[in-house]
Amino acid sequence: MRKRTLGSTGMDLTEIGLGTWNVGPVWGDVTDHEVKESIHAALDAGANFVDTAEVYGDGRAERLIGDVLDARDDADAIRVATKAAPDEDERHSEAGLRESVEGSRDRLGVETLDLIQLHCPETAAFYEPETFEVLKDLKSEGVLNHAGVSVEKVEEASKAIEYDVVESVQIIFNPLRQRPSERFFERAANEDVGIIVRVPLASGLLADAFDDISDLDEDDHRRIAAEDGVEAGVGRKGGETFAGVPFEVGLAAVDDMRRLVPEGASMAQFTLRWILDHDAVTTVIPGSTTAEHVRENIAAADLEPLSHETHGAVRDVYEKRVYEHVHHRW
C-alpha cells in the first residue's frame, strides 16, 4: 500500500490504517480474539498504522494492541497513535496528561509513544498554551516522539496548529462532513501538519451497513441516536455518531450516492477512495472487528482516483441533503 508522510513527524503511514474505537461497550460486545484478529488482518494486508485511545474499552484496546505487537516480528515497522483523555472539566491538566502518557506506555508495552493526541477536549482547552507546553516537555523527556490533537470542530483544529508541538490533527471528514476541506486542509498542508481522518464511514452509514433502525442492536449507541435524534449520539452535540447527520437524512444521502460507486467496489471503498483523493489527508482509520471488512477497507487504497465529475456529484448530494445539518456546527 502507498504511504504518505504525517506532516513534520517524518512517519510514513499507509493511506489506510485501523481505528479501534469499536473496542468498547458503546458498540456492543466484542471478544479479545476478534479484536486481535482484526488488528492482525489490517497489518497482514499491508497497513502499518493503528489508532487507539486510553478510553477505548477503558484501556482494553491499548492492551490488545500491545499483545499483537508482542506477537509480531514486524512490530518495529508499525506505528501506533493513542489519545489522552481530558480531565473531568474536559480540559488537560499537566498531572492528567502525565498520567495518561504513563498508562498508555504501560498498556502498549513501549518506552516511547509514537504519537499522543489530546482527545477532543472542549474548545477552551485549545486556547490554553500551558497544555501544549506540557506536550513539549513530555517530548523533550523522551516519553513520546510526536504530539497531535483529535478534534470535534474545525475551529479547534485551526487553533491547535498554531502551536509548534502539534504535528497532526485527527478530524472527522467524509462525504457527509465536508467542511474541513474548504480552508483547513490547505492551511494544514502549508504548515506541514498531517491529517488523520476519523469516523470516515459515518458510523456505518457510508458502509451501507443498514437500511433502517431495526438493523441496529438495542445496546448499540447508534440506535439511541437514530431513535432520539443526533444530539443523543456520541461526541459534542452528537457530532460523532453518523458524523452528526440525522439518521434518515444520512440514509437518503447514501441512496443518492449509490449510483456513483464504481463497478466492483463497495460503498465503504468508494467513501475511503473519495477521502484519499484529498491530498492533504495522510491516512484514514476506519474501524472494524471483522477481519473480512478490515481487508475490504484496506483494498480501497488500490482503487483509481475518482473523477472530477464524481466529486462534483458527491458535493451536490452534500449540499442538497446534509449541509444544513452539519456544515456550521462542527
Coordinates of N, CA, C and O in Angstrom, one line a residue, residues 164-328:
D164 N 3.6 24.9 17.8 CA 4.6 24.2 17.0 C 4.6 22.7 17.4 O 5.0 21.9 16.6
V165 N 4.3 22.4 18.6 CA 4.4 21.0 19.0 C 3.3 20.1 18.4 O 3.5 18.9 18.3
V166 N 2.3 20.7 17.8 CA 1.2 19.9 17.2 C 1.6 19.6 15.7 O 1.7 20.5 14.9
E167 N 1.8 18.3 15.5 CA 2.3 17.9 14.2 C 1.2 17.2 13.4 O 1.4 16.9 12.2
S168 N 0.1 16.9 14.0 CA -1.0 16.2 13.3 C -2.4 16.6 13.9 O -2.5 16.9 15.1
V169 N -3.4 16.4 13.1 CA -4.8 16.7 13.5 C -5.6 15.5 13.1 O -5.6 15.1 11.9
Q170 N -6.4 15.0 14.0 CA -7.3 13.9 13.7 C -8.7 14.6 13.7 O -9.1 15.2 14.6
I171 N -9.4 14.4 12.6 CA -10.7 15.1 12.4 C -11.7 14.3 11.6 O -11.3 13.4 10.8
I172 N -13.0 14.5 11.8 CA -14.0 13.8 11.0 C -14.1 14.4 9.6 O -14.2 15.7 9.5
F173 N -14.0 13.6 8.6 CA -14.1 14.1 7.2 C -14.6 12.9 6.4 O -14.1 11.8 6.4
N174 N -15.7 13.2 5.6 CA -16.2 12.2 4.7 C -17.3 12.8 3.8 O -17.5 14.1 4.0
P175 N -17.9 12.2 2.9 CA -18.9 12.8 2.0 C -20.0 13.5 2.7 O -20.7 14.3 2.2
L176 N -20.3 13.1 4.0 CA -21.3 13.7 4.8 C -20.8 14.8 5.7 O -21.6 15.3 6.5
R177 N -19.5 15.0 5.7 CA -18.9 16.0 6.6 C -17.7 16.7 5.9 O -16.6 16.3 6.1
Q178 N -18.0 17.7 5.1 CA -17.0 18.2 4.1 C -16.3 19.5 4.5 O -15.4 19.9 3.8
R179 N -16.8 20.1 5.6 CA -16.2 21.4 5.9 C -14.7 21.5 6.0 O -14.1 22.5 5.6
P180 N -14.0 20.5 6.6 CA -12.6 20.6 6.7 C -11.8 20.9 5.5 O -10.7 21.5 5.5
S181 N -12.3 20.4 4.3 CA -11.6 20.6 3.1 C -11.7 22.0 2.5 O -11.0 22.4 1.6
E182 N -12.6 22.9 3.1 CA -12.8 24.2 2.5 C -11.6 25.1 2.7 O -11.1 25.8 1.8
R183 N -11.1 25.2 3.9 CA -9.9 26.1 4.2 C -8.9 25.4 5.0 O -7.7 25.6 4.8
F184 N -9.3 24.5 6.0 CA -8.4 24.0 6.9 C -7.3 23.1 6.3 O -6.2 23.1 6.6
F185 N -7.7 22.2 5.3 CA -6.8 21.3 4.7 C -5.6 22.1 4.0 O -4.5 21.7 4.1
E186 N -6.0 23.1 3.4 CA -4.9 23.9 2.7 C -4.0 24.5 3.7 O -2.7 24.5 3.5
R187 N -4.5 25.0 4.8 CA -3.7 25.6 5.8 C -2.8 24.6 6.5 O -1.6 24.8 6.7
A188 N -3.4 23.4 6.7 CA -2.6 22.3 7.4 C -1.4 21.9 6.5 O -0.3 21.7 6.9
A189 N -1.7 21.8 5.2 CA -0.7 21.4 4.2 C 0.4 22.4 4.2 O 1.6 22.1 4.1
N190 N 0.1 23.7 4.2 CA 1.0 24.8 4.1 C 1.9 24.8 5.3 O 3.1 25.2 5.3
E191 N 1.4 24.3 6.5 CA 2.2 24.3 7.7 C 2.7 23.0 8.1 O 3.2 22.8 9.2
D192 N 2.7 22.0 7.1 CA 3.3 20.7 7.3 C 2.7 20.0 8.4 O 3.4 19.4 9.2
V193 N 1.3 20.0 8.6 CA 0.6 19.3 9.6 C -0.1 18.1 9.0 O -0.8 18.3 8.0
G194 N 0.1 16.9 9.5 CA -0.6 15.7 9.0 C -2.0 15.7 9.4 O -2.4 16.2 10.4
I195 N -2.8 15.0 8.5 CA -4.3 14.9 8.7 C -4.6 13.4 8.8 O -4.3 12.6 7.9
I196 N -5.2 13.0 10.0 CA -5.7 11.7 10.2 C -7.2 11.8 10.2 O -7.8 12.5 11.0
V197 N -7.9 11.0 9.3 CA -9.3 11.1 9.2 C -10.0 10.0 10.0 O -9.8 8.9 9.8
R198 N -10.8 10.5 10.9 CA -11.6 9.6 11.7 C -13.1 9.6 11.4 O -13.5 10.4 10.6
V199 N -13.8 8.6 11.8 CA -15.2 8.4 11.5 C -15.4 8.5 10.0 O -16.3 9.2 9.6
P200 N -14.6 7.9 9.2 CA -14.7 8.0 7.7 C -16.0 7.4 7.2 O -16.5 7.9 6.1
L201 N -16.5 6.4 7.8 CA -17.7 5.7 7.3 C -19.0 6.1 8.0 O -20.0 5.5 7.8
A202 N -18.9 7.2 8.7 CA -20.1 7.8 9.4 C -20.8 6.8 10.2 O -22.1 6.6 10.0
S203 N -20.1 6.0 11.0 CA -20.7 5.0 11.9 C -21.5 3.9 11.2 O -22.4 3.4 11.7
G204 N -21.0 3.7 10.0 CA -21.6 2.6 9.2 C -22.6 3.1 8.1 O -22.9 2.3 7.1
L205 N -23.0 4.4 8.1 CA -23.9 4.9 7.1 C -23.2 4.8 5.7 O -23.8 4.3 4.8
L206 N -22.0 5.2 5.7 CA -21.2 5.2 4.4 C -20.6 3.8 4.1 O -19.9 3.7 3.1
A207 N -20.9 2.9 4.9 CA -20.5 1.5 4.6 C -21.8 0.8 4.1 O -21.7 -0.4 3.8
D208 N -22.9 1.5 4.0 CA -24.2 0.9 3.5 C -24.5 -0.3 4.4 O -24.9 -1.4 3.9
A209 N -24.3 -0.1 5.7 CA -24.4 -1.3 6.6 C -25.8 -1.6 7.1 O -26.0 -2.6 7.7
F210 N -26.7 -0.7 6.9 CA -28.1 -0.9 7.4 C -29.1 -0.1 6.5 O -28.7 0.9 5.9
D211 N -30.3 -0.6 6.5 CA -31.4 0.0 5.8 C -32.3 0.8 6.6 O -33.0 1.7 6.2
D212 N -32.5 0.4 7.9 CA -33.4 1.1 8.8 C -32.9 0.8 10.2 O -32.0 0.0 10.5
I213 N -33.6 1.4 11.2 CA -33.2 1.4 12.6 C -33.3 -0.1 13.1 O -32.5 -0.4 14.0
S214 N -34.1 -0.9 12.5 CA -34.2 -2.3 13.0 C -32.9 -3.1 12.8 O -32.7 -4.1 13.5
D215 N -32.0 -2.6 12.0 CA -30.7 -3.3 11.8 C -29.7 -3.0 12.9 O -28.6 -3.6 12.9
L216 N -30.1 -2.1 13.8 CA -29.1 -1.8 14.9 C -29.5 -2.5 16.2 O -30.7 -2.5 16.6
D217 N -28.6 -3.1 16.9 CA -28.8 -3.7 18.2 C -29.3 -2.7 19.2 O -29.0 -1.6 19.2
E218 N -30.0 -3.3 20.2 CA -30.6 -2.4 21.2 C -29.6 -1.7 22.0 O -29.8 -0.6 22.5
D219 N -28.4 -2.3 22.3 CA -27.3 -1.7 23.1 C -26.3 -0.9 22.3 O -25.3 -0.5 22.8
D220 N -26.6 -0.7 21.0 CA -25.7 0.0 20.1 C -26.0 1.5 20.2 O -27.1 1.9 20.1
H221 N -24.9 2.3 20.5 CA -25.1 3.7 20.7 C -25.8 4.4 19.4 O -26.5 5.4 19.5
R222 N -25.6 3.8 18.3 CA -26.2 4.3 17.1 C -27.7 4.2 17.1 O -28.4 5.1 16.5
R223 N -28.2 3.2 17.7 CA -29.7 3.1 17.8 C -30.3 4.2 18.6 O -31.4 4.8 18.2
I224 N -29.6 4.6 19.7 CA -30.1 5.7 20.5 C -30.1 7.0 19.7 O -31.1 7.7 19.7
A225 N -29.1 7.2 18.9 CA -29.0 8.4 18.1 C -30.1 8.4 17.0 O -30.6 9.4 16.7
A226 N -30.3 7.2 16.5 CA -31.3 7.1 15.4 C -32.7 7.3 15.9 O -33.6 7.9 15.3
E227 N -33.0 6.8 17.2 CA -34.3 6.9 17.7 C -34.6 8.3 18.4 O -35.7 8.9 18.2
D228 N -33.6 8.9 19.1 CA -33.8 10.1 19.9 C -33.2 11.3 19.2 O -33.4 12.4 19.8
G229 N -32.6 11.2 18.1 CA -32.0 12.4 17.4 C -30.5 12.4 17.6 O -30.0 11.8 18.5
V230 N -29.9 13.1 16.7 CA -28.4 13.1 16.6 C -27.8 13.6 17.9 O -26.7 13.1 18.2
E231 N -28.4 14.5 18.6 CA -27.7 15.0 19.8 C -27.6 13.9 20.9 O -26.9 14.1 21.9
A232 N -28.4 12.9 20.8 CA -28.3 11.7 21.7 C -27.1 10.9 21.4 O -26.8 9.9 22.2
G233 N -26.4 11.1 20.4 CA -25.2 10.3 20.0 C -24.0 10.7 20.7 O -23.9 11.5 21.6
V234 N -22.9 10.1 20.3 CA -21.5 10.3 20.9 C -20.9 11.6 20.3 O -21.1 11.9 19.1
G235 N -20.2 12.2 21.1 CA -19.5 13.5 20.7 C -20.3 14.7 21.0 O -21.4 14.6 21.4
R236 N -19.6 15.8 21.0 CA -20.2 17.1 21.3 C -21.5 17.3 20.4 O -21.4 17.4 19.2
K237 N -22.6 17.4 21.0 CA -23.9 17.6 20.3 C -24.1 16.5 19.3 O -24.8 16.7 18.3
G238 N -23.6 15.3 19.6 CA -23.8 14.2 18.7 C -23.0 14.2 17.5 O -23.4 13.5 16.5
G239 N -21.9 14.9 17.4 CA -21.2 15.2 16.2 C -20.4 14.0 15.7 O -19.9 14.0 14.6
E240 N -20.3 12.9 16.5 CA -19.5 11.8 16.0 C -20.4 10.6 15.5 O -20.1 10.0 14.4
T241 N -21.5 10.3 16.2 CA -22.4 9.3 15.7 C -23.0 9.7 14.3 O -23.6 10.8 14.2
F242 N -22.8 8.9 13.3 CA -23.3 9.2 12.0 C -22.7 10.5 11.4 O -23.3 11.1 10.6
A243 N -21.5 10.9 12.0 CA -20.9 12.1 11.6 C -21.7 13.3 11.8 O -21.6 14.4 11.2
G244 N -22.7 13.2 12.8 CA -23.6 14.3 13.1 C -24.8 14.4 12.2 O -25.6 15.4 12.4
V245 N -25.0 13.5 11.3 CA -26.1 13.6 10.4 C -27.3 12.9 10.9 O -27.2 11.7 11.4
P246 N -28.5 13.5 10.9 CA -29.7 12.7 11.3 C -29.8 11.4 10.5 O -29.5 11.4 9.3
F247 N -30.2 10.4 11.2 CA -30.2 9.0 10.6 C -30.9 8.9 9.3 O -30.3 8.4 8.3
E248 N -32.1 9.4 9.2 CA -32.9 9.3 8.0 C -32.3 10.1 6.9 O -32.4 9.7 5.7
V249 N -31.8 11.3 7.2 CA -31.1 12.1 6.2 C -29.9 11.4 5.7 O -29.7 11.4 4.5
G250 N -29.1 10.8 6.5 CA -28.0 10.0 6.1 C -28.3 8.9 5.2 O -27.7 8.7 4.1
L251 N -29.4 8.2 5.5 CA -29.8 7.1 4.6 C -30.2 7.6 3.2 O -29.9 7.0 2.2
A252 N -30.9 8.7 3.2 CA -31.3 9.3 1.9 C -30.1 9.8 1.1 O -30.0 9.6 -0.1
A253 N -29.1 10.3 1.8 CA -27.9 10.8 1.1 C -27.1 9.6 0.5 O -26.6 9.7 -0.6
V254 N -27.0 8.5 1.3 CA -26.3 7.3 0.8 C -27.1 6.8 -0.4 O -26.4 6.3 -1.4
D255 N -28.4 6.8 -0.4 CA -29.2 6.3 -1.5 C -28.9 7.1 -2.8 O -28.7 6.6 -3.9
D256 N -28.7 8.4 -2.6 CA -28.4 9.3 -3.7 C -27.0 9.0 -4.3 O -26.8 9.2 -5.5
M257 N -26.1 8.6 -3.4 CA -24.7 8.4 -3.9 C -24.4 7.0 -4.4 O -23.4 6.8 -5.1
R258 N -25.3 6.1 -4.2 CA -25.1 4.7 -4.6 C -24.8 4.5 -6.0 O -23.9 3.7 -6.4
R259 N -25.3 5.4 -6.9 CA -25.1 5.3 -8.3 C -23.7 5.7 -8.7 O -23.2 5.4 -9.8
L260 N -23.0 6.4 -7.8 CA -21.6 6.9 -8.1 C -20.6 5.8 -7.8 O -19.4 6.0 -8.2
V261 N -20.9 4.8 -7.1 CA -19.9 3.8 -6.7 C -19.4 3.0 -7.9 O -20.2 2.4 -8.7
P262 N -18.1 2.9 -8.1 CA -17.6 2.2 -9.3 C -17.9 0.7 -9.3 O -18.1 0.1 -8.2
E263 N -18.1 0.2 -10.4 CA -18.4 -1.2 -10.5 C -17.3 -2.1 -9.8 O -16.1 -1.9 -10.0
G264 N -17.8 -3.0 -9.0 CA -16.9 -3.9 -8.3 C -16.4 -3.4 -7.0 O -15.7 -4.1 -6.2
A265 N -16.8 -2.1 -6.6 CA -16.4 -1.5 -5.4 C -17.6 -1.4 -4.4 O -18.8 -1.4 -4.9
S266 N -17.4 -1.4 -3.1 CA -18.4 -1.2 -2.2 C -18.6 0.2 -1.8 O -17.7 1.1 -2.2
M267 N -19.7 0.6 -1.2 CA -19.9 2.0 -0.7 C -18.8 2.4 0.2 O -18.3 3.5 0.1
A268 N -18.3 1.5 1.1 CA -17.3 1.8 2.0 C -16.0 2.1 1.2 O -15.3 3.1 1.5
Q269 N -15.6 1.3 0.3 CA -14.4 1.5 -0.5 C -14.5 2.8 -1.3 O -13.5 3.6 -1.4
F270 N -15.7 3.1 -1.9 CA -15.9 4.4 -2.6 C -15.7 5.6 -1.7 O -15.0 6.5 -2.0
T271 N -16.2 5.5 -0.4 CA -16.0 6.6 0.5 C -14.6 6.8 0.9 O -14.1 7.9 0.9
L272 N -13.8 5.7 1.2 CA -12.4 5.8 1.5 C -11.6 6.4 0.4 O -10.7 7.2 0.6
R273 N -11.9 5.9 -0.9 CA -11.2 6.5 -2.0 C -11.5 8.0 -2.2 O -10.6 8.8 -2.5
W274 N -12.8 8.4 -1.9 CA -13.1 9.8 -2.0 C -12.3 10.6 -1.0 O -11.8 11.7 -1.4
I275 N -12.1 10.1 0.2 CA -11.3 10.8 1.2 C -9.9 10.9 0.8 O -9.2 12.0 0.8
L276 N -9.3 9.8 0.3 CA -7.9 9.8 -0.1 C -7.6 10.6 -1.3 O -6.4 11.0 -1.6
D277 N -8.6 11.0 -2.1 CA -8.4 11.9 -3.3 C -8.1 13.3 -2.8 O -7.7 14.1 -3.6
H278 N -8.2 13.6 -1.5 CA -7.8 14.9 -1.0 C -6.3 14.8 -0.5 O -6.0 14.1 0.5
D279 N -5.4 15.5 -1.2 CA -4.0 15.3 -1.0 C -3.6 15.7 0.4 O -2.5 15.2 0.9
A280 N -4.3 16.5 1.1 CA -3.9 16.9 2.5 C -4.0 15.8 3.5 O -3.4 15.8 4.5
V281 N -4.9 14.8 3.1 CA -5.1 13.7 4.0 C -3.9 12.8 4.0 O -3.4 12.4 3.0
T282 N -3.4 12.4 5.2 CA -2.3 11.5 5.3 C -2.8 10.0 5.3 O -2.4 9.2 4.6
T283 N -3.7 9.8 6.2 CA -4.2 8.4 6.4 C -5.7 8.4 6.9 O -6.1 9.4 7.5
V284 N -6.4 7.4 6.6 CA -7.8 7.2 7.1 C -7.8 6.0 8.0 O -7.2 5.0 7.7
I285 N -8.7 6.1 9.0 CA -8.6 5.0 10.0 C -10.1 4.4 10.2 O -10.6 4.6 11.3
P286 N -10.6 3.7 9.3 CA -11.9 3.0 9.5 C -11.7 1.9 10.6 O -10.6 1.3 10.7
G287 N -12.7 1.7 11.3 CA -12.6 0.6 12.3 C -13.5 -0.5 12.1 O -14.7 -0.3 11.6
S288 N -13.1 -1.7 12.4 CA -13.9 -2.9 12.3 C -13.3 -4.0 13.1 O -12.1 -4.1 13.2
T289 N -14.1 -4.9 13.7 CA -13.6 -6.0 14.3 C -13.9 -7.3 13.5 O -13.7 -8.4 14.0
T290 N -14.2 -7.1 12.3 CA -14.4 -8.2 11.3 C -13.3 -8.2 10.3 O -13.1 -7.2 9.6
A291 N -12.5 -9.3 10.3 CA -11.3 -9.3 9.5 C -11.6 -9.1 8.0 O -10.9 -8.4 7.3
E292 N -12.7 -9.7 7.6 CA -13.1 -9.5 6.2 C -13.4 -8.0 5.8 O -12.9 -7.6 4.8
H293 N -14.0 -7.3 6.7 CA -14.3 -5.9 6.5 C -13.0 -5.1 6.5 O -12.8 -4.1 5.8
V294 N -12.1 -5.5 7.4 CA -10.8 -4.8 7.5 C -10.1 -4.9 6.2 O -9.5 -3.9 5.6
R295 N -10.0 -6.1 5.6 CA -9.3 -6.3 4.4 C -10.0 -5.6 3.2 O -9.3 -5.0 2.3
E296 N -11.3 -5.5 3.3 CA -12.1 -4.8 2.2 C -11.7 -3.3 2.3 O -11.5 -2.7 1.2
N297 N -11.7 -2.8 3.5 CA -11.4 -1.3 3.6 C -10.0 -1.0 3.1 O -9.8 0.0 2.4
I298 N -9.1 -1.8 3.5 CA -7.7 -1.6 3.0 C -7.5 -1.6 1.5 O -6.8 -0.9 0.9
A299 N -8.3 -2.5 0.9 CA -8.3 -2.6 -0.6 C -8.7 -1.4 -1.3 O -8.4 -1.2 -2.5
A300 N -9.4 -0.5 -0.6 CA -9.9 0.7 -1.2 C -8.7 1.6 -1.7 O -8.9 2.4 -2.6
A301 N -7.6 1.5 -1.0 CA -6.4 2.3 -1.5 C -6.0 1.9 -2.9 O -5.2 2.7 -3.5
D302 N -6.4 0.7 -3.4 CA -6.0 0.3 -4.7 C -6.9 0.8 -5.8 O -6.6 0.7 -7.0
L303 N -8.0 1.4 -5.4 CA -8.9 1.9 -6.4 C -8.3 3.2 -7.1 O -7.5 3.9 -6.5
E304 N -8.7 3.4 -8.4 CA -8.3 4.6 -9.1 C -9.0 5.8 -8.5 O -10.1 5.7 -8.0
P305 N -8.3 6.9 -8.5 CA -8.9 8.2 -8.0 C -10.2 8.4 -8.8 O -10.4 8.1 -9.9
L306 N -11.2 9.0 -8.0 CA -12.5 9.3 -8.6 C -12.4 10.5 -9.5 O -11.5 11.4 -9.4
S307 N -13.3 10.6 -10.5 CA -13.3 11.7 -11.4 C -13.8 13.0 -10.8 O -14.4 13.0 -9.8
H308 N -13.4 14.1 -11.5 CA -13.9 15.4 -11.0 C -15.4 15.4 -11.0 O -16.1 16.1 -10.2
E309 N -16.0 14.8 -12.0 CA -17.5 14.7 -12.1 C -18.1 14.0 -10.9 O -19.1 14.4 -10.4
T310 N -17.4 12.9 -10.5 CA -17.9 12.2 -9.3 C -17.8 13.0 -8.1 O -18.8 13.1 -7.3
H311 N -16.7 13.7 -7.9 CA -16.5 14.6 -6.8 C -17.6 15.7 -6.8 O -18.1 16.0 -5.7
G312 N -17.9 16.2 -7.9 CA -18.9 17.2 -8.0 C -20.3 16.7 -7.7 O -21.1 17.4 -7.0
A313 N -20.6 15.4 -8.1 CA -21.9 14.8 -7.7 C -22.0 14.6 -6.3 O -23.1 14.8 -5.7
V314 N -20.9 14.2 -5.6 CA -20.9 14.0 -4.2 C -21.2 15.3 -3.4 O -22.0 15.4 -2.5
R315 N -20.6 16.4 -3.9 CA -20.8 17.7 -3.3 C -22.3 18.1 -3.5 O -22.9 18.7 -2.6
D316 N -22.9 17.8 -4.6 CA -24.3 18.1 -4.9 C -25.2 17.4 -3.8 O -26.1 18.0 -3.3
V317 N -24.9 16.1 -3.6 CA -25.7 15.4 -2.6 C -25.5 16.0 -1.2 O -26.4 16.2 -0.4
Y318 N -24.2 16.4 -0.9 CA -23.9 17.0 0.4 C -24.7 18.3 0.6 O -25.4 18.6 1.6
E319 N -24.7 19.1 -0.5 CA -25.4 20.4 -0.4 C -26.9 20.2 -0.3 O -27.6 21.0 0.4
K320 N -27.4 19.3 -1.0 CA -28.9 19.0 -1.1 C -29.4 18.4 0.2 O -30.4 18.8 0.7
R321 N -28.7 17.4 0.7 CA -29.2 16.6 1.8 C -28.6 17.0 3.2 O -29.4 16.9 4.2
V322 N -27.4 17.3 3.3 CA -26.7 17.3 4.5 C -26.2 18.7 5.1 O -26.2 18.9 6.3
Y323 N -25.8 19.5 4.2 CA -25.2 20.8 4.5 C -25.8 21.5 5.7 O -25.2 21.9 6.7
E324 N -27.1 21.7 5.7 CA -27.8 22.5 6.7 C -27.7 21.8 8.1 O -27.8 22.5 9.1
H325 N -27.5 20.5 8.1 CA -27.5 19.8 9.4 C -26.1 19.8 10.0 O -26.0 19.7 11.3
V326 N -25.0 19.9 9.3 CA -23.7 19.8 9.9 C -22.7 20.9 9.6 O -21.8 21.1 10.4
H327 N -22.9 21.6 8.5 CA -21.7 22.4 8.0 C -21.3 23.4 9.0 O -20.1 23.6 9.2
H328 N -22.2 24.1 9.6 CA -21.8 25.2 10.5 C -21.7 24.8 12.0 O -21.5 25.7 12.8

